[in-house]
Amino acid sequence: MRVVLLGPPGAGKGTQAEFIAARLAVPAISTGDIFRANVSGQTELGQKAKVYMDAGDLVPDEITVAMVKDRLAQPDAVNGFLLDGFPRTIAQAEQLAASLAELGHGLDRVLELVVEEEELVRRLSGRRMLVDGEMVQRDDDKPETVRHRLEVYREQTAPLSGFYDDEGLLSRIDAIGAVDEVTARALRALGVDPEGTAPGAAAAGA
Ligand code: AMP
């Protein structure tokens, strides 16, 4: 299955992506995680991306799209994937559709995690992640940057909801509630039984 997970910062995309992808037996591909790994590894890509990330802005499409194309060409993503945090602009969505079409593929579904803005601000300002054994706040989770990231989402990413709805691909998921309840709603929207075992589990010997 080829799935995109859409949603504002703080909607729980990363957490849901891991659970949904495990159930579908496809890789969860997070552009934010790939950028952060490149920033920590001080690669050239990371150095370019950091400036935009720290400001809460989007990394330019040409850098992001090339990176995603490389990742989707890897063997584990050939038969399916769950994209978390990509596309984030209409131009990225069009380029994704074009590269999938070249391979004779298309997206099966786009899930949009829906959470109202007050709740997002509350979640983001309290969010911490584990780095080298310590819980730290992401630089781009500082209050001023959070406000800017939400603005960027409204202006550049939210239009994707209408874009994919027009294509008949969009399912909106209420993302308030316990993590496993939200996962179950997302899986049902994909026509997958939340209680079953992962389709790839038997083949993988798990
Ligand atoms: P995330 O972890 O998805 O919140 O992403 C963190 C940051 O990485 C974003 O605020 C952007 O600066 C950058 N980023 C992640 N995905 C994309 C994308 N698809 N296009 C542009 N920038 C992105």
PDB file of C-alpha atoms and ligand atoms in Angstrom:
ATOM      1  CA  MET A   1       0.000   0.000   0.000  1.00  0.00           C
ATOM      2  CA  ARG A   2       1.197   3.521  -0.807  1.00  0.00           C
ATOM      3  CA  VAL A   3      -0.058   5.970   1.774  1.00  0.00           C
ATOM      4  CA  VAL A   4       0.566   9.611   2.694  1.00  0.00           C
ATOM      5  CA  LEU A   5       0.007  10.865   6.222  1.00  0.00           C
ATOM      6  CA  LEU A   6      -0.923  14.540   6.338  1.00  0.00           C
ATOM      7  CA  GLY A   7      -1.447  16.717   9.362  1.00  0.00           C
ATOM      8  CA  PRO A   8      -0.192  19.809  11.162  1.00  0.00           C
ATOM      9  CA  PRO A   9       2.873  19.778  13.436  1.00  0.00           C
ATOM     10  CA  GLY A  10       1.828  18.233  16.744  1.00  0.00           C
ATOM     11  CA  ALA A  11      -0.972  16.074  15.303  1.00  0.00           C
ATOM     12  CA  GLY A  12       0.974  12.909  16.162  1.00  0.00           C
ATOM     13  CA  LYS A  13       2.098  12.034  12.632  1.00  0.00           C
ATOM     14  CA  GLY A  14       5.410  10.457  13.679  1.00  0.00           C
ATOM     15  CA  THR A  15       3.842   8.210  16.320  1.00  0.00           C
ATOM     16  CA  GLN A  16       0.920   7.186  14.117  1.00  0.00           C
ATOM     17  CA  ALA A  17       3.213   6.629  11.123  1.00  0.00           C
ATOM     18  CA  GLU A  18       5.214   4.022  13.070  1.00  0.00           C
ATOM     19  CA  PHE A  19       2.128   2.078  14.212  1.00  0.00           C
ATOM     20  CA  ILE A  20       0.261   2.238  10.905  1.00  0.00           C
ATOM     21  CA  ALA A  21       3.348   1.285   8.879  1.00  0.00           C
ATOM     22  CA  ALA A  22       4.090  -1.673  11.179  1.00  0.00           C
ATOM     23  CA  ARG A  23       0.554  -2.988  10.652  1.00  0.00           C
ATOM     24  CA  LEU A  24       0.831  -2.517   6.871  1.00  0.00           C
ATOM     25  CA  ALA A  25       4.363  -4.001   6.833  1.00  0.00           C
ATOM     26  CA  VAL A  26       5.717  -1.027   4.848  1.00  0.00           C
ATOM     27  CA  PRO A  27       8.484   1.437   5.824  1.00  0.00           C
ATOM     28  CA  ALA A  28       7.456   4.697   7.524  1.00  0.00           C
ATOM     29  CA  ILE A  29       9.408   7.403   5.722  1.00  0.00           C
ATOM     30  CA  SER A  30       9.659  10.700   7.586  1.00  0.00           C
ATOM     31  CA  THR A  31      11.317  13.585   5.746  1.00  0.00           C
ATOM     32  CA  GLY A  32      11.715  15.407   9.083  1.00  0.00           C
ATOM     33  CA  ASP A  33      13.627  12.412  10.506  1.00  0.00           C
ATOM     34  CA  ILE A  34      15.834  12.133   7.413  1.00  0.00           C
ATOM     35  CA  PHE A  35      16.635  15.856   7.644  1.00  0.00           C
ATOM     36  CA  ARG A  36      17.361  15.611  11.393  1.00  0.00           C
ATOM     37  CA  ALA A  37      19.679  12.606  10.823  1.00  0.00           C
ATOM     38  CA  ASN A  38      21.536  14.655   8.206  1.00  0.00           C
ATOM     39  CA  VAL A  39      21.791  17.634  10.564  1.00  0.00           C
ATOM     40  CA  SER A  40      23.279  15.444  13.342  1.00  0.00           C
ATOM     41  CA  GLY A  41      25.599  13.767  10.854  1.00  0.00           C
ATOM     42  CA  GLN A  42      26.651  17.226   9.604  1.00  0.00           C
ATOM     43  CA  THR A  43      26.234  16.192   5.980  1.00  0.00           C
ATOM     44  CA  GLU A  44      26.036  18.758   3.197  1.00  0.00           C
ATOM     45  CA  LEU A  45      22.281  18.116   2.934  1.00  0.00           C
ATOM     46  CA  GLY A  46      21.960  18.610   6.688  1.00  0.00           C
ATOM     47  CA  GLN A  47      23.844  21.902   6.603  1.00  0.00           C
ATOM     48  CA  LYS A  48      21.567  23.210   3.858  1.00  0.00           C
ATOM     49  CA  ALA A  49      18.370  22.004   5.559  1.00  0.00           C
ATOM     50  CA  LYS A  50      19.228  23.256   9.070  1.00  0.00           C
ATOM     51  CA  VAL A  51      18.860  26.930   8.208  1.00  0.00           C
ATOM     52  CA  TYR A  52      15.250  26.405   7.085  1.00  0.00           C
ATOM     53  CA  MET A  53      14.360  23.954   9.857  1.00  0.00           C
ATOM     54  CA  ASP A  54      15.618  26.225  12.640  1.00  0.00           C
ATOM     55  CA  ALA A  55      13.482  29.049  11.258  1.00  0.00           C
ATOM     56  CA  GLY A  56      10.418  26.771  11.070  1.00  0.00           C
ATOM     57  CA  ASP A  57      10.348  27.163   7.285  1.00  0.00           C
ATOM     58  CA  LEU A  58      10.070  24.450   4.673  1.00  0.00           C
ATOM     59  CA  VAL A  59      13.268  23.171   3.096  1.00  0.00           C
ATOM     60  CA  PRO A  60      13.102  24.102  -0.632  1.00  0.00           C
ATOM     61  CA  ASP A  61      11.190  21.654  -2.822  1.00  0.00           C
ATOM     62  CA  GLU A  62      14.137  20.741  -5.064  1.00  0.00           C
ATOM     63  CA  ILE A  63      16.221  19.535  -2.099  1.00  0.00           C
ATOM     64  CA  THR A  64      13.304  17.699  -0.490  1.00  0.00           C
ATOM     65  CA  VAL A  65      11.939  16.055  -3.635  1.00  0.00           C
ATOM     66  CA  ALA A  66      15.362  14.719  -4.693  1.00  0.00           C
ATOM     67  CA  MET A  67      15.865  13.250  -1.224  1.00  0.00           C
ATOM     68  CA  VAL A  68      12.445  11.534  -1.242  1.00  0.00           C
ATOM     69  CA  LYS A  69      12.977  10.136  -4.755  1.00  0.00           C
ATOM     70  CA  ASP A  70      16.229   8.519  -3.584  1.00  0.00           C
ATOM     71  CA  ARG A  71      14.535   7.053  -0.543  1.00  0.00           C
ATOM     72  CA  LEU A  72      11.554   5.691  -2.498  1.00  0.00           C
ATOM     73  CA  ALA A  73      13.935   3.984  -4.934  1.00  0.00           C
ATOM     74  CA  GLN A  74      15.347   1.816  -2.139  1.00  0.00           C
ATOM     75  CA  PRO A  75      14.238  -1.821  -2.222  1.00  0.00           C
ATOM     76  CA  ASP A  76      12.165  -1.750   0.980  1.00  0.00           C
ATOM     77  CA  ALA A  77       9.897   0.971  -0.445  1.00  0.00           C
ATOM     78  CA  VAL A  78       9.299  -0.594  -3.853  1.00  0.00           C
ATOM     79  CA  ASN A  79       6.079  -2.371  -2.867  1.00  0.00           C
ATOM     80  CA  GLY A  80       4.684   0.237  -0.525  1.00  0.00           C
ATOM     81  CA  PHE A  81       5.420   2.989   1.960  1.00  0.00           C
ATOM     82  CA  LEU A  82       3.881   5.382   4.388  1.00  0.00           C
ATOM     83  CA  LEU A  83       5.097   8.940   3.901  1.00  0.00           C
ATOM     84  CA  ASP A  84       5.123  11.121   7.012  1.00  0.00           C
ATOM     85  CA  GLY A  85       5.669  14.838   6.437  1.00  0.00           C
ATOM     86  CA  PHE A  86       5.848  14.645   2.660  1.00  0.00           C
ATOM     87  CA  PRO A  87       4.392  16.132   0.520  1.00  0.00           C
ATOM     88  CA  ARG A  88       4.033  19.499   2.219  1.00  0.00           C
ATOM     89  CA  THR A  89       3.364  21.686  -0.832  1.00  0.00           C
ATOM     90  CA  ILE A  90       1.210  21.241  -3.936  1.00  0.00           C
ATOM     91  CA  ALA A  91       4.420  21.228  -6.039  1.00  0.00           C
ATOM     92  CA  GLN A  92       5.797  18.325  -3.963  1.00  0.00           C
ATOM     93  CA  ALA A  93       2.486  16.451  -4.366  1.00  0.00           C
ATOM     94  CA  GLU A  94       2.609  16.908  -8.142  1.00  0.00           C
ATOM     95  CA  GLN A  95       6.207  15.697  -8.315  1.00  0.00           C
ATOM     96  CA  LEU A  96       5.393  12.693  -6.145  1.00  0.00           C
ATOM     97  CA  ALA A  97       2.475  11.779  -8.442  1.00  0.00           C
ATOM     98  CA  ALA A  98       4.735  12.147 -11.497  1.00  0.00           C
ATOM     99  CA  SER A  99       7.509   9.934 -10.094  1.00  0.00           C
ATOM    100  CA  LEU A 100       5.028   7.250  -9.017  1.00  0.00           C
ATOM    101  CA  ALA A 101       3.306   7.398 -12.419  1.00  0.00           C
ATOM    102  CA  GLU A 102       6.657   6.776 -14.139  1.00  0.00           C
ATOM    103  CA  LEU A 103       6.756   3.454 -12.286  1.00  0.00           C
ATOM    104  CA  GLY A 104       3.116   2.697 -13.072  1.00  0.00           C
ATOM    105  CA  HIS A 105       2.011   3.393  -9.500  1.00  0.00           C
ATOM    106  CA  GLY A 106      -0.165   5.858  -7.630  1.00  0.00           C
ATOM    107  CA  LEU A 107      -1.158   6.592  -4.067  1.00  0.00           C
ATOM    108  CA  ASP A 108      -3.786   4.343  -2.511  1.00  0.00           C
ATOM    109  CA  ARG A 109      -4.913   6.771   0.184  1.00  0.00           C
ATOM    110  CA  VAL A 110      -4.078  10.001   2.004  1.00  0.00           C
ATOM    111  CA  LEU A 111      -4.861  10.178   5.703  1.00  0.00           C
ATOM    112  CA  GLU A 112      -5.229  13.606   7.280  1.00  0.00           C
ATOM    113  CA  LEU A 113      -4.878  13.738  11.062  1.00  0.00           C
ATOM    114  CA  VAL A 114      -7.220  16.428  12.326  1.00  0.00           C
ATOM    115  CA  VAL A 115      -6.513  18.300  15.600  1.00  0.00           C
ATOM    116  CA  GLU A 116      -7.622  21.848  16.431  1.00  0.00           C
ATOM    117  CA  GLU A 117      -4.923  24.520  16.700  1.00  0.00           C
ATOM    118  CA  GLU A 118      -5.152  25.239  20.452  1.00  0.00           C
ATOM    119  CA  GLU A 119      -4.444  21.584  21.180  1.00  0.00           C
ATOM    120  CA  LEU A 120      -1.487  21.596  18.738  1.00  0.00           C
ATOM    121  CA  VAL A 121       0.177  24.535  20.482  1.00  0.00           C
ATOM    122  CA  ARG A 122      -0.341  22.853  23.846  1.00  0.00           C
ATOM    123  CA  ARG A 123       1.160  19.558  22.622  1.00  0.00           C
ATOM    124  CA  LEU A 124       4.127  21.109  20.804  1.00  0.00           C
ATOM    125  CA  SER A 125       5.228  23.319  23.671  1.00  0.00           C
ATOM    126  CA  GLY A 126       5.291  20.285  25.995  1.00  0.00           C
ATOM    127  CA  ARG A 127       6.944  17.907  23.523  1.00  0.00           C
ATOM    128  CA  ARG A 128      10.411  16.516  24.289  1.00  0.00           C
ATOM    129  CA  MET A 129      12.557  13.946  22.526  1.00  0.00           C
ATOM    130  CA  LEU A 130      15.350  11.656  23.673  1.00  0.00           C
ATOM    131  CA  VAL A 131      18.831  12.678  22.464  1.00  0.00           C
ATOM    132  CA  ASP A 132      21.947  10.966  23.888  1.00  0.00           C
ATOM    133  CA  GLY A 133      19.950   9.743  26.894  1.00  0.00           C
ATOM    134  CA  GLU A 134      18.503  13.173  27.675  1.00  0.00           C
ATOM    135  CA  MET A 135      15.001  14.566  27.095  1.00  0.00           C
ATOM    136  CA  VAL A 136      15.406  17.775  25.115  1.00  0.00           C
ATOM    137  CA  GLN A 137      13.121  20.197  23.314  1.00  0.00           C
ATOM    138  CA  ARG A 138      13.492  20.287  19.536  1.00  0.00           C
ATOM    139  CA  ASP A 139      14.867  23.688  18.482  1.00  0.00           C
ATOM    140  CA  ASP A 140      11.866  24.133  16.225  1.00  0.00           C
ATOM    141  CA  ASP A 141       9.416  23.405  19.093  1.00  0.00           C
ATOM    142  CA  LYS A 142      10.255  26.762  20.776  1.00  0.00           C
ATOM    143  CA  PRO A 143       7.024  28.845  21.076  1.00  0.00           C
ATOM    144  CA  GLU A 144       7.884  31.483  18.419  1.00  0.00           C
ATOM    145  CA  THR A 145       8.925  28.821  15.920  1.00  0.00           C
ATOM    146  CA  VAL A 146       5.836  26.718  16.674  1.00  0.00           C
ATOM    147  CA  ARG A 147       3.575  29.636  15.764  1.00  0.00           C
ATOM    148  CA  HIS A 148       5.471  30.141  12.521  1.00  0.00           C
ATOM    149  CA  ARG A 149       5.362  26.411  11.636  1.00  0.00           C
ATOM    150  CA  LEU A 150       1.587  26.415  12.108  1.00  0.00           C
ATOM    151  CA  GLU A 151       1.320  29.445   9.796  1.00  0.00           C
ATOM    152  CA  VAL A 152       3.491  27.697   7.207  1.00  0.00           C
ATOM    153  CA  TYR A 153       1.224  24.654   7.526  1.00  0.00           C
ATOM    154  CA  ARG A 154      -1.926  26.724   7.007  1.00  0.00           C
ATOM    155  CA  GLU A 155      -0.518  28.514   3.984  1.00  0.00           C
ATOM    156  CA  GLN A 156       1.525  25.858   2.186  1.00  0.00           C
ATOM    157  CA  THR A 157       0.412  22.411   3.360  1.00  0.00           C
ATOM    158  CA  ALA A 158      -3.291  22.672   4.281  1.00  0.00           C
ATOM    159  CA  PRO A 159      -4.248  23.154   0.576  1.00  0.00           C
ATOM    160  CA  LEU A 160      -3.135  19.538   0.030  1.00  0.00           C
ATOM    161  CA  SER A 161      -6.261  18.433   1.852  1.00  0.00           C
ATOM    162  CA  GLY A 162      -8.480  19.835  -0.955  1.00  0.00           C
ATOM    163  CA  PHE A 163      -6.016  18.650  -3.608  1.00  0.00           C
ATOM    164  CA  TYR A 164      -6.256  15.020  -2.486  1.00  0.00           C
ATOM    165  CA  ASP A 165      -9.977  15.260  -1.718  1.00  0.00           C
ATOM    166  CA  ASP A 166     -10.555  16.242  -5.358  1.00  0.00           C
ATOM    167  CA  GLU A 167      -8.716  13.079  -6.368  1.00  0.00           C
ATOM    168  CA  GLY A 168     -10.975  10.999  -4.111  1.00  0.00           C
ATOM    169  CA  LEU A 169      -7.991   9.908  -2.008  1.00  0.00           C
ATOM    170  CA  LEU A 170      -8.536  11.781   1.261  1.00  0.00           C
ATOM    171  CA  SER A 171      -9.739  10.352   4.584  1.00  0.00           C
ATOM    172  CA  ARG A 172      -9.908  12.741   7.536  1.00  0.00           C
ATOM    173  CA  ILE A 173      -9.093  11.096  10.850  1.00  0.00           C
ATOM    174  CA  ASP A 174     -10.034  12.572  14.216  1.00  0.00           C
ATOM    175  CA  ALA A 175      -6.616  12.522  15.923  1.00  0.00           C
ATOM    176  CA  ILE A 176      -7.813  13.359  19.438  1.00  0.00           C
ATOM    177  CA  GLY A 177      -7.860  10.406  21.813  1.00  0.00           C
ATOM    178  CA  ALA A 178      -5.660   7.509  22.866  1.00  0.00           C
ATOM    179  CA  VAL A 179      -2.854   6.643  20.448  1.00  0.00           C
ATOM    180  CA  ASP A 180      -4.207   3.132  19.730  1.00  0.00           C
ATOM    181  CA  GLU A 181      -7.714   4.475  19.088  1.00  0.00           C
ATOM    182  CA  VAL A 182      -6.381   6.953  16.536  1.00  0.00           C
ATOM    183  CA  THR A 183      -4.327   4.161  14.898  1.00  0.00           C
ATOM    184  CA  ALA A 184      -7.450   1.985  14.696  1.00  0.00           C
ATOM    185  CA  ARG A 185      -9.409   4.821  13.023  1.00  0.00           C
ATOM    186  CA  ALA A 186      -6.607   5.286  10.486  1.00  0.00           C
ATOM    187  CA  LEU A 187      -6.394   1.558   9.725  1.00  0.00           C
ATOM    188  CA  ARG A 188     -10.165   1.306   9.276  1.00  0.00           C
ATOM    189  CA  ALA A 189      -9.986   4.184   6.785  1.00  0.00           C
ATOM    190  CA  LEU A 190      -7.458   2.071   4.854  1.00  0.00           C
ATOM    191  CA  GLY A 191      -9.802  -0.925   4.927  1.00  0.00           C
ATOM    192  CA  VAL A 192      -7.425  -2.795   7.239  1.00  0.00           C
ATOM    193  CA  ASP A 193      -8.585  -4.684  10.345  1.00  0.00           C
ATOM    194  CA  PRO A 194      -6.864  -3.007  13.344  1.00  0.00           C
ATOM    195  CA  GLU A 195      -6.932  -6.316  15.257  1.00  0.00           C
ATOM    196  CA  GLY A 196      -5.287  -8.489  12.588  1.00  0.00           C
ATOM    197  CA  THR A 197      -1.620  -9.347  12.200  1.00  0.00           C
ATOM    198  CA  ALA A 198       0.578  -7.442   9.770  1.00  0.00           C
ATOM    199  CA  PRO A 199       0.241  -8.773   6.209  1.00  0.00           C
ATOM    200  CA  GLY A 200       4.017  -9.173   5.909  1.00  0.00           C
ATOM    201  CA  ALA A 201       4.516 -10.730   9.356  1.00  0.00           C
ATOM    202  CA  ALA A 202       4.144 -14.398   8.332  1.00  0.00           C
ATOM    203  CA  ALA A 203       6.454 -13.993   5.338  1.00  0.00           C
ATOM    204  CA  ALA A 204       9.034 -12.213   7.495  1.00  0.00           C
ATOM    205  CA  GLY A 205       8.859 -15.079  10.005  1.00  0.00           C
ATOM    206  CA  ALA A 206       7.630 -12.750  12.772  1.00  0.00           C
TER     207      ALA A 206
HETATM  208  P1  AMP B   1       8.722  17.377  10.846  1.00  0.00           P
HETATM  209  O1  AMP B   1       9.547  16.472  11.686  1.00  0.00           O
HETATM  210  O2  AMP B   1       7.904  16.619   9.808  1.00  0.00           O
HETATM  211  O3  AMP B   1       7.905  18.343  11.650  1.00  0.00           O
HETATM  212  O4  AMP B   1       9.763  18.257   9.989  1.00  0.00           O
HETATM  213  C1  AMP B   1      10.673  19.126  10.620  1.00  0.00           C
HETATM  214  C2  AMP B   1      11.168  20.173   9.629  1.00  0.00           C
HETATM  215  O5  AMP B   1      11.827  19.519   8.525  1.00  0.00           O
HETATM  216  C3  AMP B   1      10.074  21.017   8.992  1.00  0.00           C
HETATM  217  O6  AMP B   1       9.690  22.095   9.812  1.00  0.00           O
HETATM  218  C4  AMP B   1      10.786  21.474   7.715  1.00  0.00           C
HETATM  219  O7  AMP B   1      11.744  22.489   7.984  1.00  0.00           O
HETATM  220  C5  AMP B   1      11.569  20.217   7.315  1.00  0.00           C
HETATM  221  N1  AMP B   1      10.723  19.359   6.436  1.00  0.00           N
HETATM  222  C6  AMP B   1      10.238  18.112   6.717  1.00  0.00           C
HETATM  223  N2  AMP B   1       9.528  17.635   5.693  1.00  0.00           N
HETATM  224  C7  AMP B   1       9.553  18.585   4.730  1.00  0.00           C
HETATM  225  C8  AMP B   1       8.977  18.700   3.431  1.00  0.00           C
HETATM  226  N3  AMP B   1       8.232  17.722   2.898  1.00  0.00           N
HETATM  227  N4  AMP B   1       9.238  19.832   2.720  1.00  0.00           N
HETATM  228  C9  AMP B   1       9.993  20.811   3.235  1.00  0.00           C
HETATM  229  N5  AMP B   1      10.528  20.794   4.451  1.00  0.00           N
HETATM  230  C10 AMP B   1      10.317  19.690   5.206  1.00  0.00           C
END
